[in-house]
Short mmCIF file of C-alpha atoms in Angstrom, two decimals:
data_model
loop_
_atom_site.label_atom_id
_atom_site.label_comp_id
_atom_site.label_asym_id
_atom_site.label_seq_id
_atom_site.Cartn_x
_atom_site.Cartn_y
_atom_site.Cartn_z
CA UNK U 616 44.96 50.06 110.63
CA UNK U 617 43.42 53.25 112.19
CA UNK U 618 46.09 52.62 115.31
CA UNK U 619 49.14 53.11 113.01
CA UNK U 620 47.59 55.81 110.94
CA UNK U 621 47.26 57.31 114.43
CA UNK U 622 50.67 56.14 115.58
CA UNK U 623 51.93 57.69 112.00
CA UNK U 624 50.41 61.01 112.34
CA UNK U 625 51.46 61.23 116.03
CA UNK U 626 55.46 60.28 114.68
CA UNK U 627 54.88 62.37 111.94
CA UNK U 628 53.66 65.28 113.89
CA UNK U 629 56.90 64.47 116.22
CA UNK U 630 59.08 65.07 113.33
CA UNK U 631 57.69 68.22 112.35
CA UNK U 632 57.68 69.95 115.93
CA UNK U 633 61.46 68.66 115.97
CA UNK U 634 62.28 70.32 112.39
CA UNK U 635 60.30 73.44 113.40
CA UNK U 636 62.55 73.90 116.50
CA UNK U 637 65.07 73.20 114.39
CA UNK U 638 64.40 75.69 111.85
CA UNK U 639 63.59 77.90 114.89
CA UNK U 640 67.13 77.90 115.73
CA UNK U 641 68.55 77.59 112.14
CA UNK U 642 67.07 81.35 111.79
CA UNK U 643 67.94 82.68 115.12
CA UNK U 644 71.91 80.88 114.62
CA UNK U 645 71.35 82.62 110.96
CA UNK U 646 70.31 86.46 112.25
CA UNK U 647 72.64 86.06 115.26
CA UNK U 648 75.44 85.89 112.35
CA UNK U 649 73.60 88.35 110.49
CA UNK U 650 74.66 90.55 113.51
CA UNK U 651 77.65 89.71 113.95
CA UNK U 652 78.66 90.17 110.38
CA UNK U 653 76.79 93.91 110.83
CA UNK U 654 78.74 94.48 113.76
CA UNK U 655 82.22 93.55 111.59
CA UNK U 656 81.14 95.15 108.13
CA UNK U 657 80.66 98.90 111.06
CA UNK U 658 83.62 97.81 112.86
CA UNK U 659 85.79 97.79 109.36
CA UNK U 660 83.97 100.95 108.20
CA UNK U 661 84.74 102.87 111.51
CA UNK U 662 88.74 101.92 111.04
CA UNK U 663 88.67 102.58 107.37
CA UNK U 664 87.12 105.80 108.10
CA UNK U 665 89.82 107.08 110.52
CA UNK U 666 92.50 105.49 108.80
CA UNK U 667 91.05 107.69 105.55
CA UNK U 668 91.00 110.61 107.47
CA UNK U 669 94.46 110.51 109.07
CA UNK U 670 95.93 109.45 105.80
CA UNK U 671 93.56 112.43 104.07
CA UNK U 672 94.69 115.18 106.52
CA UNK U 673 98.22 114.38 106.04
CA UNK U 674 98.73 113.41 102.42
CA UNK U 675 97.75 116.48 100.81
CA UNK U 676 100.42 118.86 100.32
CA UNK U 677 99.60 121.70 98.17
CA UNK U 678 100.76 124.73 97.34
CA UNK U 679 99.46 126.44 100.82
CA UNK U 680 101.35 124.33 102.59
CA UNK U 681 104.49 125.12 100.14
CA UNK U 682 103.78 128.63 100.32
CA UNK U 683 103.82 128.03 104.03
CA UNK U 684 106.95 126.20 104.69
CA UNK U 685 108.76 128.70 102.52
CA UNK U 686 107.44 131.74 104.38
CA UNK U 687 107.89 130.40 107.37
CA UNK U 688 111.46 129.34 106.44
CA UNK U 689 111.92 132.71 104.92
CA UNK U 690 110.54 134.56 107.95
CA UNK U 691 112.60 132.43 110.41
CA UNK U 692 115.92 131.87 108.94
CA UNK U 693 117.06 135.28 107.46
CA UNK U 694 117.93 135.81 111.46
CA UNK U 695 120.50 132.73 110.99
CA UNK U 696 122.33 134.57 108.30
CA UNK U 697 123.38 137.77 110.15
CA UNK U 698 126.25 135.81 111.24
CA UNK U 699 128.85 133.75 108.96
CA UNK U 700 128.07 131.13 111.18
CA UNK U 701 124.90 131.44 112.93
CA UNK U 702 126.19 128.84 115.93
CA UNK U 703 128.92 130.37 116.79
CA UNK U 704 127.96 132.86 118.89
CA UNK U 705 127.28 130.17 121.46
CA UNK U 706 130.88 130.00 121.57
CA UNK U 707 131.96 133.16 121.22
CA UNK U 708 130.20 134.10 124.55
CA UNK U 709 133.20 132.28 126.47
CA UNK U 710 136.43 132.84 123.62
CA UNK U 711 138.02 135.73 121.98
CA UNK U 712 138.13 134.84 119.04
CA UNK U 713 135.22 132.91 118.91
CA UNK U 714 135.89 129.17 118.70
CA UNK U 715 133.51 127.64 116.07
CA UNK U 716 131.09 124.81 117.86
CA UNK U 717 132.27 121.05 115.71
CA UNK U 718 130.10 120.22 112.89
CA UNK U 719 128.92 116.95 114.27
CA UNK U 720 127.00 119.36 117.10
CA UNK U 721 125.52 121.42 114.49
CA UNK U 722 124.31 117.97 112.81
CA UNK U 723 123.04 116.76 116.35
CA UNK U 724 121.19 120.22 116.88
CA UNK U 725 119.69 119.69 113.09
CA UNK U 726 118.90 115.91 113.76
CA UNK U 727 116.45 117.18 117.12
CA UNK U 728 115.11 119.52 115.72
CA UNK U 729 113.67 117.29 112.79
CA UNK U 730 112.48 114.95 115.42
CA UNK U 731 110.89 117.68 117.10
CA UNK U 732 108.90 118.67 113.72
CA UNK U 733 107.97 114.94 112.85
CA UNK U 734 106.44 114.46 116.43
CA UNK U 735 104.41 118.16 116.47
CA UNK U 736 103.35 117.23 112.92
CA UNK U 737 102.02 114.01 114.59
CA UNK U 738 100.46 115.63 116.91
CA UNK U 739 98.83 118.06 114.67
CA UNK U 740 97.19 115.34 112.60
CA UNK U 741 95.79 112.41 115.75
CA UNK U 742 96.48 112.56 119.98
CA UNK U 743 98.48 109.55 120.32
CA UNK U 744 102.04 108.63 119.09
CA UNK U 745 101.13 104.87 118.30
CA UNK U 746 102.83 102.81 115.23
CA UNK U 747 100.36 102.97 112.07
CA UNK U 748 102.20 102.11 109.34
CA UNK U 749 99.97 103.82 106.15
CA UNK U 750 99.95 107.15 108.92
CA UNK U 751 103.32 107.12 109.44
CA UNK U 752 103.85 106.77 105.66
CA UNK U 753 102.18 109.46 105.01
CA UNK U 754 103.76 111.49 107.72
CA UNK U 755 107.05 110.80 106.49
CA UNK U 756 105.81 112.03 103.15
CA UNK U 757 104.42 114.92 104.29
CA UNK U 758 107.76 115.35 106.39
CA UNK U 759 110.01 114.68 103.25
CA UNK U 760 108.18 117.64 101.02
CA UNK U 761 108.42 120.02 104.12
CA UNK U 762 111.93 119.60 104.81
CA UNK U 763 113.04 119.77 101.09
CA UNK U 764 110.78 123.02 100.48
CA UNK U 765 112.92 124.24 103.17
CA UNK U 766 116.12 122.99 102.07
CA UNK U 767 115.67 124.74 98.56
CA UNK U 768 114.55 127.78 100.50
CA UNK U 769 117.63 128.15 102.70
CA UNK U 770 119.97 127.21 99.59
CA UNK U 771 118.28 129.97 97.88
CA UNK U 772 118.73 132.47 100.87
CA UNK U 773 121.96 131.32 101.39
CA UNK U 774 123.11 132.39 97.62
CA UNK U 775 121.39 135.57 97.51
CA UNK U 776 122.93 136.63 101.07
CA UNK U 777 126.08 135.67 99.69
CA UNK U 778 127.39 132.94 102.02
CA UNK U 779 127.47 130.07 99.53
CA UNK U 780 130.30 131.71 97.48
CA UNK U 781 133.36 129.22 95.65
CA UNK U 782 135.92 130.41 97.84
CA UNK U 783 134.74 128.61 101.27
CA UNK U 784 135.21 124.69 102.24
CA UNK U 785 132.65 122.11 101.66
CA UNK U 786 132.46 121.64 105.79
CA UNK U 787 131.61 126.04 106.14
CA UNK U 788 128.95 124.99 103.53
CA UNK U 789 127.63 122.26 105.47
CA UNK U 790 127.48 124.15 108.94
CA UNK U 791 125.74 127.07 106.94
CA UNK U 792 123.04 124.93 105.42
CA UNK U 793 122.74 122.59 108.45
CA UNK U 794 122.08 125.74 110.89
CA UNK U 795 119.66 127.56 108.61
CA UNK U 796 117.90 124.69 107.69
CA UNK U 797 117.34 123.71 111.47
CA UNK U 798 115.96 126.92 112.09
CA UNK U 799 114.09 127.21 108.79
CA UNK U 800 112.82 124.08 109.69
CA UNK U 801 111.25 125.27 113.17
CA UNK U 802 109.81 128.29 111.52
CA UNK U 803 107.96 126.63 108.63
CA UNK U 804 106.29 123.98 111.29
CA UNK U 805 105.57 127.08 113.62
CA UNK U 806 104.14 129.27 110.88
CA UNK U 807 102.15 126.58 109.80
CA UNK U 808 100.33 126.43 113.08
CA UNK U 809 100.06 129.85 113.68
CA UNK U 810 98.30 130.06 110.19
CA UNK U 811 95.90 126.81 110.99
#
């Protein structure tokens, strides 16, 4: 009897050294998830974080940055309105009379130039030019209020300098707004860095 009481305790004492190495790696299997969930949960924070920020930086539009597109606008396309037709004088270098530059070459000068003001806004607002969908959403945003602050503006102008009268064409109208805006456009991205 006192051999298998011995033989029992010695089993017995078998069984717990296995279920304490057991449980021995239970908890280290246990706080080595424990870190790797830490490492995740600061992983997830960091690209929250940035992604907040980019999205924070650009979202906001307020009435600085109004104020700012429209002086800008202001300060840079009342020069575009000296002349009828601000692009012809391109032209009228080489002709006599002046030969007015197509309207299609006006829109590809006003097309650049917006690209050129979404990538400097990009550029203003993170270093690289990678695709993030919520940033670029809220670049485009941004984008959207700028370039209709500065449509309005150069409507505006355009009336009070008298060069949006009933007499001309709905083409002299487009040319007129096309070339101011471009260069309203330009001036309200410039001003706003020259101001930040």
């Amino acid at each position: 009897m006192a051999k298998k009481k011995r033989e029992i305790e010695r089993e017995l004492e078998k069984v717990e050294k296995v279920e304490e190495k057991i449980l021995k790696r239970l908890d280290e299997e246990e706080k080595k998830e424990e870190e790797i969930e830490g490492v995740e949960k600061k992983l997830w924070k960091r690209v929250e974080e940035t992604t907040e920020l980019h999205e924070s930086k650009v979202k906001v539009f307020g009435f600085a940055d109004f104020a700012q597109c429209v002086v800008g606008a202001t300060l840079f396309g009342i020069p575009a309105m000296w002349t009828p037709d601000f692009w012809n004088f391109i032209d009228g270098l080489w002709s006599t009379p002046p030969v007015p530059i197509p309207t299609y070459k006006v829109l590809v000068v006003h097309l650049f130039i917006l690209f050129c003001v979404i990538v400097t806004l990009n550029y203003a607002f993170r270093k690289n030019f990678k695709f993030d969908y919520k940033f670029l959403k809220a670049l485009s945003k941004r984008v959207f209020y700028i370039y209709m602050a500065v449509m309005v503006t150069m409507i505006l102008l355009l009336w009070g300098f008298h060069r949006l009268t009933p007499d001309i064409t709905t083409l002299t109208m487009i040319r007129y707004i096309l070339s101011t805006h471009s260069i309203g456009m330009a001036g309200a991205v410039t001003f706003d860095f020259i101001l930040d």
